[in-house]
Short mmCIF file of C-alpha atoms and ligand atoms in Angstrom, two decimals:
data_model
loop_
_atom_site.label_atom_id
_atom_site.label_comp_id
_atom_site.label_asym_id
_atom_site.label_seq_id
_atom_site.Cartn_x
_atom_site.Cartn_y
_atom_site.Cartn_z
CA MET A 1 -0.02 0.00 -0.01
CA ALA A 2 1.14 3.56 -0.80
CA ALA A 3 2.23 5.93 1.99
CA PRO A 4 -0.68 7.41 3.94
CA ALA A 5 -2.31 10.44 2.32
CA PRO A 6 -1.58 13.72 4.17
CA GLY A 7 -3.34 13.68 7.47
CA TYR A 8 -4.01 9.94 7.57
CA PRO A 9 -2.67 8.34 10.75
CA ALA A 10 0.83 7.16 10.08
CA SER A 11 0.13 3.93 11.96
CA PRO A 12 -3.15 1.95 11.60
CA ALA A 13 -3.00 1.49 15.40
CA GLU A 14 -3.40 5.22 16.08
CA VAL A 15 -6.81 6.01 17.55
CA LEU A 16 -8.47 9.16 16.26
CA ASP A 17 -11.04 11.10 18.25
CA VAL A 18 -13.45 11.59 15.32
CA VAL A 19 -13.94 10.08 11.87
CA GLY A 20 -16.53 12.01 9.82
CA VAL A 21 -18.37 10.11 7.08
CA GLY A 22 -19.12 12.55 4.27
CA PHE A 23 -17.84 16.12 3.97
CA GLY A 24 -20.86 18.12 2.89
CA PRO A 25 -22.00 21.20 4.81
CA SER A 26 -22.98 19.20 7.92
CA ASN A 27 -19.58 17.64 8.55
CA LEU A 28 -17.77 20.71 7.21
CA GLY A 29 -19.51 22.48 10.08
CA VAL A 30 -18.25 19.86 12.52
CA ALA A 31 -14.70 20.29 11.12
CA ILE A 32 -14.89 24.02 11.81
CA ALA A 33 -16.29 23.47 15.28
CA LEU A 34 -13.50 21.00 15.98
CA ARG A 35 -10.73 23.40 14.85
CA GLU A 36 -12.29 26.16 16.96
CA HIS A 37 -12.54 23.87 19.90
CA ASN A 38 -8.87 22.93 19.55
CA ALA A 39 -7.87 26.57 19.27
CA THR A 40 -9.57 27.40 22.56
CA ASP A 41 -9.02 24.18 24.56
CA ARG A 42 -5.38 23.20 23.99
CA ARG A 43 -5.36 20.74 26.93
CA ARG A 44 -6.81 17.94 24.91
CA PRO A 45 -7.06 18.79 21.17
CA LEU A 46 -9.37 16.43 19.26
CA ARG A 47 -7.87 14.76 16.20
CA ALA A 48 -10.30 14.19 13.32
CA HIS A 49 -10.32 12.85 9.80
CA PHE A 50 -13.22 13.17 7.34
CA VAL A 51 -13.82 10.84 4.45
CA GLU A 52 -15.58 12.17 1.25
CA ARG A 53 -16.63 10.14 -1.71
CA GLN A 54 -16.46 13.01 -4.18
CA ALA A 55 -13.09 13.84 -5.72
CA THR A 56 -13.26 17.42 -4.52
CA PHE A 57 -15.62 19.40 -2.32
CA GLY A 58 -19.05 19.74 -3.98
CA TRP A 59 -22.53 20.71 -2.77
CA HIS A 60 -25.38 19.66 -5.11
CA ARG A 61 -23.26 20.58 -8.17
CA GLY A 62 -25.90 19.26 -10.60
CA MET A 63 -28.36 21.89 -9.36
CA LEU A 64 -26.09 25.01 -9.30
CA LEU A 65 -28.38 26.59 -11.74
CA GLU A 66 -27.89 30.14 -12.96
CA ASP A 67 -29.99 32.67 -11.04
CA THR A 68 -31.01 30.28 -8.22
CA THR A 69 -30.67 31.79 -4.76
CA MET A 70 -30.26 30.24 -1.28
CA GLN A 71 -33.45 29.66 0.62
CA VAL A 72 -31.74 30.46 3.91
CA SER A 73 -30.18 33.71 5.14
CA HIS A 74 -26.40 33.89 4.73
CA LEU A 75 -26.31 34.42 8.52
CA LYS A 76 -27.21 30.77 8.82
CA ASP A 77 -23.88 29.83 7.41
CA LEU A 78 -21.42 27.29 8.86
CA ALA A 79 -20.48 29.37 11.95
CA THR A 80 -22.28 32.59 12.63
CA MET A 81 -25.16 31.23 14.71
CA ARG A 82 -22.62 29.54 17.01
CA ASP A 83 -19.97 32.28 16.96
CA PRO A 84 -20.41 35.45 14.93
CA GLY A 85 -16.69 36.10 15.51
CA SER A 86 -15.55 32.95 13.72
CA ARG A 87 -13.02 33.03 10.83
CA PHE A 88 -15.47 30.81 8.93
CA THR A 89 -18.55 33.06 8.55
CA PHE A 90 -20.03 34.09 5.20
CA LEU A 91 -19.09 37.68 5.99
CA SER A 92 -15.51 36.62 6.60
CA TYR A 93 -15.56 34.82 3.19
CA LEU A 94 -16.92 38.05 1.50
CA HIS A 95 -14.20 40.07 3.14
CA ASP A 96 -11.52 37.61 1.99
CA ARG A 97 -12.91 37.67 -1.54
CA GLY A 98 -13.00 41.55 -1.53
CA ARG A 99 -16.77 41.63 -2.07
CA LEU A 100 -18.10 42.70 1.32
CA ALA A 101 -19.26 46.22 0.17
CA ASP A 102 -20.62 44.83 -3.10
CA PHE A 103 -22.67 42.25 -1.22
CA ILE A 104 -24.06 44.93 1.10
CA ASN A 105 -25.18 46.84 -2.00
CA TYR A 106 -26.59 43.67 -3.42
CA GLY A 107 -29.30 44.24 -0.80
CA SER A 108 -30.50 40.73 0.03
CA SER A 109 -29.66 38.17 2.68
CA PHE A 110 -29.99 35.39 0.18
CA PRO A 111 -26.86 34.87 -1.89
CA SER A 112 -26.96 32.96 -5.15
CA ARG A 113 -26.53 29.21 -4.86
CA ARG A 114 -23.28 29.44 -6.89
CA GLU A 115 -21.90 32.09 -4.57
CA PHE A 116 -22.79 29.93 -1.50
CA HIS A 117 -21.10 27.01 -3.12
CA ASP A 118 -17.99 29.12 -3.55
CA TYR A 119 -18.28 30.03 0.14
CA LEU A 120 -18.49 26.32 1.15
CA GLU A 121 -15.49 25.45 -1.03
CA TRP A 122 -13.53 28.32 0.52
CA ALA A 123 -14.43 27.16 4.04
CA ALA A 124 -13.51 23.54 3.13
CA ALA A 125 -10.05 24.64 2.02
CA ARG A 126 -9.49 27.09 4.91
CA VAL A 127 -10.49 24.55 7.62
CA THR A 128 -7.78 22.08 6.58
CA ALA A 129 -5.13 24.47 5.48
CA GLY A 130 -2.02 23.88 7.50
CA ALA A 131 -3.93 21.74 9.95
CA ASP A 132 -2.88 18.33 11.16
CA ASP A 133 -5.65 18.01 13.71
CA VAL A 134 -8.41 18.16 11.11
CA THR A 135 -7.91 16.47 7.70
CA VAL A 136 -10.01 15.35 4.78
CA GLY A 137 -9.56 12.47 2.33
CA TYR A 138 -11.44 13.07 -0.92
CA GLY A 139 -12.19 10.38 -3.48
CA SER A 140 -12.68 7.82 -0.70
CA GLU A 141 -15.79 6.06 0.52
CA VAL A 142 -16.62 4.56 3.95
CA VAL A 143 -17.89 1.09 3.26
CA GLU A 144 -18.29 -0.37 6.75
CA ILE A 145 -18.03 0.58 10.46
CA VAL A 146 -17.48 -2.17 13.04
CA PRO A 147 -16.20 -2.40 16.59
CA ALA A 148 -12.43 -2.48 16.39
CA PRO A 149 -11.13 -5.90 17.17
CA GLY A 150 -9.83 -6.25 20.70
CA SER A 151 -11.05 -2.77 21.81
CA ALA A 152 -14.02 -3.87 23.96
CA ALA A 153 -16.06 -1.63 21.60
CA SER A 154 -14.62 1.63 22.99
CA VAL A 155 -13.08 2.08 19.59
CA LEU A 156 -14.65 1.72 16.13
CA GLU A 157 -12.93 0.62 12.95
CA VAL A 158 -13.97 2.59 9.86
CA VAL A 159 -13.30 0.72 6.60
CA VAL A 160 -12.44 3.13 3.79
CA GLN A 161 -12.21 2.26 0.09
CA GLY A 162 -9.90 4.78 -1.59
CA PRO A 163 -8.13 5.08 -4.88
CA ASP A 164 -5.14 3.22 -3.50
CA GLY A 165 -7.03 0.39 -1.80
CA VAL A 166 -8.67 -0.23 1.53
CA ARG A 167 -7.65 1.59 4.77
CA ARG A 168 -8.84 0.97 8.26
CA LEU A 169 -9.15 3.97 10.58
CA ARG A 170 -9.59 3.49 14.37
CA THR A 171 -11.60 6.09 16.19
CA ARG A 172 -13.43 6.80 19.46
CA ASN A 173 -16.29 8.53 17.64
CA VAL A 174 -17.93 8.57 14.19
CA VAL A 175 -20.11 11.37 12.80
CA LEU A 176 -22.32 10.16 9.96
CA ALA A 177 -23.48 12.97 7.63
CA CYS A 178 -24.18 11.06 4.39
CA GLY A 179 -26.80 13.53 3.03
CA LEU A 180 -29.78 12.77 1.00
CA THR A 181 -30.55 10.01 -1.47
CA PRO A 182 -32.68 10.83 -4.63
CA ALA A 183 -36.19 9.44 -4.41
CA LEU A 184 -37.77 7.98 -7.56
CA PRO A 185 -41.26 6.46 -7.90
CA GLU A 186 -41.26 2.67 -7.44
CA GLY A 187 -40.12 0.79 -10.54
CA VAL A 188 -38.44 3.84 -12.12
CA GLY A 189 -34.68 3.79 -12.70
CA THR A 190 -32.50 6.53 -14.19
CA GLY A 191 -30.84 6.14 -17.52
CA ARG A 192 -29.73 8.04 -20.58
CA ARG A 193 -33.12 9.67 -21.02
CA ILE A 194 -34.62 9.26 -17.56
CA TRP A 195 -32.96 11.58 -15.05
CA HIS A 196 -33.27 12.68 -11.50
CA ASN A 197 -32.90 16.47 -11.19
CA ARG A 198 -29.82 15.90 -8.96
CA ASP A 199 -27.88 15.41 -12.24
CA LEU A 200 -29.59 18.12 -14.26
CA LEU A 201 -26.55 20.19 -15.23
CA PHE A 202 -24.46 17.14 -16.01
CA ARG A 203 -27.17 15.62 -18.16
CA THR A 204 -28.20 18.75 -20.08
CA GLY A 205 -24.45 19.32 -20.66
CA GLU A 206 -24.38 16.10 -22.56
CA LEU A 207 -27.09 17.40 -24.90
CA ALA A 208 -24.81 20.14 -26.27
CA GLY A 209 -24.97 20.13 -30.09
CA THR A 210 -28.31 18.26 -30.19
CA ASP A 211 -31.61 20.00 -30.73
CA PRO A 212 -34.01 18.60 -28.15
CA ALA A 213 -37.64 19.16 -29.00
CA ARG A 214 -39.42 18.23 -25.78
CA PHE A 215 -38.80 17.59 -22.09
CA ALA A 216 -41.11 16.33 -19.33
CA VAL A 217 -40.52 17.29 -15.70
CA VAL A 218 -42.35 15.28 -12.97
CA GLY A 219 -43.01 17.00 -9.58
CA ALA A 220 -44.25 20.25 -8.14
CA GLY A 221 -41.64 21.23 -5.56
CA GLN A 222 -38.87 23.80 -5.69
CA SER A 223 -36.48 21.65 -7.69
CA ALA A 224 -39.21 20.71 -10.18
CA ALA A 225 -40.11 24.35 -10.81
CA GLU A 226 -36.41 25.26 -11.07
CA THR A 227 -35.93 22.44 -13.61
CA VAL A 228 -38.83 23.58 -15.68
CA GLU A 229 -37.52 27.11 -15.65
CA HIS A 230 -33.96 26.03 -16.51
CA LEU A 231 -34.93 23.78 -19.37
CA HIS A 232 -37.33 26.33 -20.86
CA ARG A 233 -34.67 29.02 -20.77
CA THR A 234 -31.74 26.87 -21.89
CA PHE A 235 -33.42 25.19 -24.89
CA PRO A 236 -35.35 28.02 -26.60
CA ASP A 237 -36.93 25.68 -29.21
CA ALA A 238 -38.00 22.92 -26.83
CA GLU A 239 -41.38 22.33 -25.20
CA VAL A 240 -41.32 21.68 -21.48
CA HIS A 241 -44.19 19.67 -19.99
CA ALA A 242 -44.60 19.89 -16.21
CA VAL A 243 -46.51 16.90 -14.84
CA PHE A 244 -47.88 16.95 -11.31
CA ALA A 245 -50.91 15.89 -9.20
CA ARG A 246 -51.50 19.38 -7.71
CA TYR A 247 -53.76 21.97 -9.35
CA GLY A 248 -50.89 24.40 -9.28
CA TYR A 249 -47.61 25.06 -7.64
CA SER A 250 -47.98 25.99 -3.95
CA PRO A 251 -45.95 28.80 -2.39
CA ALA A 252 -43.32 28.16 0.34
CA ASP A 253 -44.24 29.79 3.63
CA ASP A 254 -41.21 31.98 4.29
CA SER A 255 -42.96 34.34 6.72
CA SER A 256 -41.23 35.50 9.91
CA PHE A 257 -43.22 33.58 12.43
CA ALA A 258 -43.18 30.31 10.46
CA ASN A 259 -39.41 30.74 9.98
CA ARG A 260 -38.96 30.32 13.74
CA ILE A 261 -39.45 26.59 13.15
CA PHE A 262 -35.74 26.61 11.91
CA ASP A 263 -34.40 28.32 14.99
CA PRO A 264 -31.98 26.52 17.37
CA ALA A 265 -34.54 26.94 20.15
CA ALA A 266 -37.12 25.11 18.04
CA VAL A 267 -34.91 22.01 18.20
CA ASP A 268 -35.13 21.96 22.00
CA ASP A 269 -38.93 22.53 21.82
CA PHE A 270 -39.37 19.82 19.27
CA TYR A 271 -37.06 17.33 20.99
CA THR A 272 -38.92 17.55 24.29
CA ALA A 273 -42.45 17.73 22.84
CA PRO A 274 -44.81 14.69 23.10
CA ASP A 275 -44.91 12.55 20.04
CA ALA A 276 -48.39 13.69 18.95
CA VAL A 277 -47.31 17.31 19.14
CA LYS A 278 -44.18 16.54 17.10
CA GLN A 279 -46.45 15.15 14.37
CA GLN A 280 -48.65 18.21 14.60
CA ILE A 281 -45.74 20.61 14.23
CA LEU A 282 -44.34 18.73 11.24
CA GLY A 283 -47.82 18.77 9.68
CA TYR A 284 -48.52 22.51 10.29
CA HIS A 285 -45.14 23.58 8.91
CA ALA A 286 -44.44 21.12 6.16
CA ASN A 287 -45.18 23.98 3.72
CA THR A 288 -42.00 25.74 4.79
CA ASN A 289 -39.95 23.07 3.07
CA TYR A 290 -41.82 20.21 1.37
CA SER A 291 -43.49 20.31 -2.09
CA VAL A 292 -43.50 24.06 -2.15
CA VAL A 293 -42.02 26.70 -4.45
CA ASP A 294 -40.55 30.15 -3.94
CA PRO A 295 -43.37 32.62 -4.73
CA ASP A 296 -41.16 34.72 -7.13
CA LEU A 297 -40.44 31.65 -9.21
CA ILE A 298 -44.16 30.76 -9.34
CA GLU A 299 -44.89 34.24 -10.48
CA SER A 300 -42.21 34.23 -13.13
CA LEU A 301 -43.28 30.83 -14.56
CA TYR A 302 -46.91 31.91 -14.67
CA ARG A 303 -46.08 35.15 -16.49
CA ARG A 304 -43.90 33.27 -19.00
CA HIS A 305 -46.78 30.78 -19.56
CA TYR A 306 -49.28 33.64 -20.00
CA HIS A 307 -47.13 35.57 -22.47
CA GLU A 308 -46.80 32.44 -24.55
CA ARG A 309 -50.55 32.05 -24.59
CA VAL A 310 -50.89 35.63 -25.76
CA ALA A 311 -48.28 35.03 -28.44
CA GLY A 312 -49.97 31.83 -29.56
CA VAL A 313 -46.82 29.72 -29.22
CA GLU A 314 -46.89 27.59 -26.15
CA ARG A 315 -43.67 25.83 -25.16
CA LEU A 316 -44.44 25.72 -21.47
CA ARG A 317 -47.19 23.22 -20.75
CA PHE A 318 -48.71 22.28 -17.46
CA ARG A 319 -50.16 18.78 -17.05
CA ASN A 320 -51.74 19.37 -13.65
CA VAL A 321 -53.94 16.95 -11.68
CA SER A 322 -52.03 14.21 -13.60
CA ARG A 323 -49.68 11.37 -12.98
CA VAL A 324 -47.16 9.46 -14.98
CA ALA A 325 -48.85 6.02 -15.54
CA ASP A 326 -45.97 4.59 -17.56
CA VAL A 327 -42.53 5.55 -18.81
CA VAL A 328 -40.58 3.64 -21.53
CA ASP A 329 -37.05 4.46 -22.72
CA THR A 330 -37.14 3.51 -26.41
CA GLY A 331 -33.48 4.32 -27.00
CA ASP A 332 -33.76 7.55 -28.97
CA ARG A 333 -36.88 8.85 -27.14
CA VAL A 334 -38.69 8.42 -23.87
CA GLU A 335 -42.45 7.72 -24.06
CA LEU A 336 -44.43 9.04 -21.08
CA ALA A 337 -48.06 8.02 -20.51
CA VAL A 338 -49.60 10.93 -18.62
CA GLU A 339 -52.92 10.09 -16.99
CA SER A 340 -55.43 12.74 -15.89
CA LEU A 341 -56.52 12.19 -12.27
CA ILE A 342 -59.79 13.83 -13.14
CA ASP A 343 -61.18 11.58 -15.90
CA GLY A 344 -58.51 8.89 -16.27
CA SER A 345 -57.74 9.87 -19.88
CA ARG A 346 -54.24 9.19 -21.06
CA GLU A 347 -51.93 10.93 -23.48
CA VAL A 348 -48.46 9.75 -24.52
CA ILE A 349 -45.77 12.43 -24.57
CA SER A 350 -42.73 11.57 -26.65
CA ALA A 351 -39.79 13.45 -25.07
CA ASP A 352 -36.05 13.69 -25.43
CA ALA A 353 -35.71 13.24 -21.69
CA VAL A 354 -37.86 13.10 -18.58
CA VAL A 355 -36.60 14.64 -15.36
CA TYR A 356 -37.97 13.24 -12.09
CA ALA A 357 -37.81 16.05 -9.58
CA THR A 358 -39.42 13.83 -7.01
CA GLY A 359 -37.36 14.73 -4.02
CA TYR A 360 -34.92 13.01 -1.76
CA ARG A 361 -34.99 10.89 1.37
CA ALA A 362 -32.47 10.92 4.18
CA THR A 363 -29.79 8.25 3.66
CA ASP A 364 -30.24 5.34 6.09
CA PRO A 365 -27.47 5.94 8.68
CA LEU A 366 -27.31 2.28 9.65
CA ARG A 367 -26.40 1.10 6.11
CA LEU A 368 -22.77 1.23 6.99
CA LEU A 369 -22.88 -0.35 10.45
CA GLY A 370 -21.71 -3.97 10.41
CA ALA A 371 -20.97 -6.78 12.86
CA GLY A 372 -24.11 -6.47 14.96
CA LEU A 373 -23.80 -2.67 15.41
CA ALA A 374 -26.86 -1.73 13.29
CA GLY A 375 -29.10 -4.23 15.09
CA SER A 376 -27.92 -2.87 18.44
CA CYS A 377 -29.07 0.71 17.80
CA ARG A 378 -32.08 1.18 20.06
CA ARG A 379 -35.42 1.87 18.43
CA ASP A 380 -38.71 3.30 19.81
CA ALA A 381 -42.06 1.49 19.77
CA SER A 382 -42.64 2.74 16.23
CA GLY A 383 -39.29 1.26 15.07
CA ARG A 384 -37.65 4.70 14.72
CA LEU A 385 -34.06 5.21 15.92
CA VAL A 386 -33.64 6.54 19.45
CA ILE A 387 -31.31 9.55 19.09
CA GLY A 388 -29.93 11.67 21.96
CA ARG A 389 -30.36 15.43 22.05
CA ASP A 390 -26.59 15.50 21.19
CA TYR A 391 -27.34 13.56 17.96
CA ARG A 392 -25.76 10.42 19.42
CA LEU A 393 -27.32 7.05 18.66
CA THR A 394 -28.25 4.89 21.64
CA VAL A 395 -26.42 1.55 21.20
CA GLU A 396 -27.27 -1.43 23.23
CA ASP A 397 -24.67 -4.11 23.87
CA PRO A 398 -24.18 -6.30 20.84
CA ALA A 399 -23.77 -9.80 22.16
CA SER A 400 -20.53 -10.17 20.19
CA THR A 401 -18.69 -7.21 21.77
CA GLY A 402 -20.11 -6.15 25.10
CA PRO A 403 -20.95 -2.46 25.85
CA VAL A 404 -20.27 -0.06 22.96
CA THR A 405 -18.90 3.08 24.54
CA ALA A 406 -17.62 4.62 21.26
CA GLY A 407 -19.78 7.48 20.04
CA LEU A 408 -21.92 7.24 16.91
CA TYR A 409 -23.45 10.51 15.92
CA VAL A 410 -25.88 11.26 13.01
CA GLN A 411 -26.67 14.39 11.08
CA GLY A 412 -29.67 14.38 8.73
CA PRO A 413 -31.97 11.53 9.51
CA THR A 414 -33.21 13.08 12.78
CA GLU A 415 -36.48 14.78 11.70
CA HIS A 416 -38.51 12.57 13.96
CA THR A 417 -36.47 13.62 17.01
CA HIS A 418 -35.00 17.08 16.20
CA GLY A 419 -37.46 18.50 13.77
CA ILE A 420 -37.77 19.96 10.32
CA SER A 421 -34.36 21.67 10.11
CA SER A 422 -32.59 18.29 10.35
CA THR A 423 -31.86 17.92 6.64
CA LEU A 424 -31.32 21.67 6.07
CA LEU A 425 -28.61 24.21 6.55
CA SER A 426 -30.31 26.31 9.18
CA ASN A 427 -28.85 24.65 12.24
CA VAL A 428 -25.49 23.38 10.85
CA ALA A 429 -23.39 25.78 12.98
CA VAL A 430 -25.19 25.21 16.27
CA ARG A 431 -25.61 21.44 15.70
CA ALA A 432 -21.91 21.06 14.91
CA GLY A 433 -21.07 22.86 18.27
CA GLU A 434 -23.44 20.54 20.12
CA ILE A 435 -21.84 17.44 18.64
CA VAL A 436 -18.24 18.59 19.23
CA GLY A 437 -19.28 19.57 22.76
CA SER A 438 -20.62 16.06 23.45
CA ILE A 439 -17.48 14.45 21.90
CA ALA A 440 -15.14 16.67 23.92
CA ALA A 441 -17.13 15.88 27.10
CA GLY A 442 -16.86 12.14 26.30
CA GLY A 443 -20.59 11.66 25.93
CA PRO A 444 -23.94 13.36 26.38
CA VAL A 445 -23.82 17.00 27.55
CA PRO A 446 -26.74 19.15 28.72
CA ALA A 447 -28.84 20.25 25.74
CA ALA A 448 -27.96 23.91 26.02
CA ALA A 449 -24.20 23.52 26.02
CA GLY A 450 -22.33 24.65 22.95
CA ARG A 451 -25.15 26.66 21.40
CA PRO A 452 -26.43 30.20 21.61
CA ALA A 453 -29.14 30.97 24.14
CA ARG A 454 -32.48 32.16 22.79
CA ASP A 455 -31.29 35.78 22.89
CA GLY A 456 -28.25 34.84 20.87
CA ALA A 457 -25.67 35.05 23.67
CA SER A 458 -23.37 32.02 23.47
CA LEU A 459 -23.60 29.82 26.58
CA THR A 460 -20.10 28.59 26.04
CA ARG A 461 -18.33 31.91 25.95
P1 LIG B 1 -24.84 16.56 1.72
O1 LIG B 1 -25.68 15.73 0.86
O2 LIG B 1 -24.66 18.00 1.22
O3 LIG B 1 -23.38 15.96 1.86
C1 LIG B 1 -23.17 14.61 2.18
C2 LIG B 1 -21.87 14.21 1.65
O4 LIG B 1 -21.56 12.88 2.12
C3 LIG B 1 -21.81 14.15 0.15
O5 LIG B 1 -20.73 14.96 -0.31
C4 LIG B 1 -21.53 12.62 -0.14
O6 LIG B 1 -20.72 12.49 -1.30
C5 LIG B 1 -20.87 12.18 1.11
N1 LIG B 1 -21.02 10.70 1.36
C6 LIG B 1 -22.22 9.99 1.45
N2 LIG B 1 -21.94 8.77 1.79
C7 LIG B 1 -20.58 8.62 1.95
C8 LIG B 1 -19.70 7.56 2.23
N3 LIG B 1 -20.15 6.32 2.56
N4 LIG B 1 -18.33 7.75 2.29
C9 LIG B 1 -17.88 9.00 2.01
N5 LIG B 1 -18.70 10.07 1.65
C10 LIG B 1 -20.02 9.86 1.63
N6 LIG B 1 -31.07 23.64 2.58
C11 LIG B 1 -31.17 24.87 3.11
O7 LIG B 1 -31.23 25.00 4.31
N7 LIG B 1 -31.18 25.99 2.27
C12 LIG B 1 -31.05 25.87 1.01
O8 LIG B 1 -31.03 26.85 0.24
C13 LIG B 1 -30.92 24.57 0.38
N8 LIG B 1 -30.78 24.44 -0.91
C14 LIG B 1 -30.75 23.19 -1.44
C15 LIG B 1 -30.63 23.09 -2.87
C16 LIG B 1 -30.63 21.79 -3.43
C17 LIG B 1 -30.55 21.70 -4.90
C18 LIG B 1 -30.72 20.65 -2.55
C19 LIG B 1 -30.77 19.26 -3.21
C20 LIG B 1 -30.79 20.80 -1.22
C21 LIG B 1 -30.81 22.06 -0.67
N9 LIG B 1 -30.89 22.18 0.72
C22 LIG B 1 -30.96 23.48 1.25
C23 LIG B 1 -30.92 21.01 1.58
C24 LIG B 1 -29.54 20.24 1.70
O9 LIG B 1 -29.82 18.96 2.13
C25 LIG B 1 -28.63 20.80 2.68
O10 LIG B 1 -28.31 22.13 2.11
C26 LIG B 1 -27.22 20.16 2.76
O11 LIG B 1 -26.81 19.59 1.57
C27 LIG B 1 -27.10 19.12 3.88
O12 LIG B 1 -25.74 18.92 4.06
P2 LIG B 1 -25.13 17.46 4.43
O13 LIG B 1 -23.67 17.61 4.62
O14 LIG B 1 -25.91 16.86 5.52
O15 LIG B 1 -25.46 16.58 3.20
#
C-alpha cells in the first residue's frame, strides 16, 4: 500500500477522536467546530479525519443553476449562529474575496446558490489549510463501520475504500453525515433519457450540439419548478411539459413567524415535545420546506406561460392533476403515458428526456454499520431510531462485543427527534457545536451547552 495520504494516521494502530463520514456542509460544520474547539481548549485537542466520496468538495453541483438563490439567510452559514466572531462566517468569506461592500449593496440576505457553493469550497479549503488536527480524504468512501477488534467496543474501525485500496481507521467517535438519496417512484430507474434532477446540469451538458424538442418534468416542488425554468430558458426551441398531481404550484411559507421553526430553540422545543405534538408541528409547517416553491419563481413561470398564450406559441405546458402512468425508454426517445386524475384519460408524450424532480430521502444511517452494530441501535415503539439530544445514537450491547462506549453521531435523519431543520442548513453551525461539545465531554452534555441561548448570547463563551 502507498504511503498514507496527508493527515492519515501514520500507523493503523493510532486511535483518532473523530472520523466523519461525508464532507458536505454538515460535517464541514463539525470540522470548523473542531478546529475552533482545539484553538480554545489546547489541553486535549481532538484529532479528526473526514472521508468524502467526491473527488473534490461539492454541494449539489448538478443543481447549481444560474439565477437560483439560497433559501436560507447567509447568517445561517457554517459558523455565525454559534460564533459570529468565527473566521469561517459568510461575511469573513466576502471580506476575504473583496466583495463585502458589493454584497451589502446587493441588498439581499440570500446569496446565489453558486456564490454559497464558492463560500463552502472556501471554508472547506480554509479549515484544513496547514492543519494536522483536522484532515479530509477526498475520493474515498466509507464502506463499513465495526467495533475495532480487541477494543471492547470503545473504539470503532472505519473501513475506507480509496483510490489506493482499503484503509482501516480507528476512532473513538464517528459522525455520519451522508446527506440525501434521490427518491424515484417505485419501478423507475434513471438512464440516458430518464434523469433525477440531482444530475440536471451534467445531463443537459451532454445534450450540447443536439436540438432537443421536448422535455417532461415530474414533480411540483422547488427543484421541479427550477428544472422547468432552466430547461425552458436553456433550450429556446423545446417544449417543457410539467406533470404533477396538484392543481398548481404551492408557495413556500417564508414568513417570519413560520421561520422560527428553523431556530436553534425550536430544536429543543421539538425534542422535548410529546410525540403527537411533534407530528402536529411537522404537519403545520411542512409547507415551509416540502412540495412548495418560492413565490417569485411561481410568479415568473406563470407570466412566461401567460405571455406564450398571448403570442400563441406555447412551449411551457402544465399537465396538472395528472400522474405518470408509464414511462418507457425506447433508446432515442422516452415515451411518457400521462394520466389525468380527473377523468382517467391518457396521453403519450414523446420526449427527449424526462426529469424526475421527485425529491430526496435521508440516507439510512445504519447502512454502513456492520458486525451487529446496526441491530444494536435502540429503536422506539414505532421502530424509529432513538437519538440523543446531542445527535448520538443509543447503542445497546451487541452480544458479540459487550458494551459499545464509542460514540456514533448522526446528522440528517433526525427529523422525527430534532425537527424539520434536520436535513437543512439552518442549524449546521449550532448542531456542529453541540456534537463537538458532546465528543469533547466524552458523551452526552446538557442540551444547552455549545449553542447560543435564545437571545443569541453564546452559553459557552
Ligand atoms: P450533503 O448531501 O450535502 O453531503 C453529504 C456528503 O456525504 C456528500 O458529499 C456525499 O458524497 C458524502 N457521502 C455520502 N456517503 C458517503 C460515504 N459512505 N463515504 C464518504 N462520503 C460519503 N437547505 C437549506 O437550508 N437551504 C437551501 O437553500 C438549500 N438548498 C438546497 C438546494 C438543493 C438543490 C438541494 C438538493 C438541497 C438544498 N438544501 C438546502 C438542503 C440540503 O440537504 C442541505 O443544504 C445540505 O446539503 C445538507 O448537508 P449534508 O452535509 O448533511 O449533506
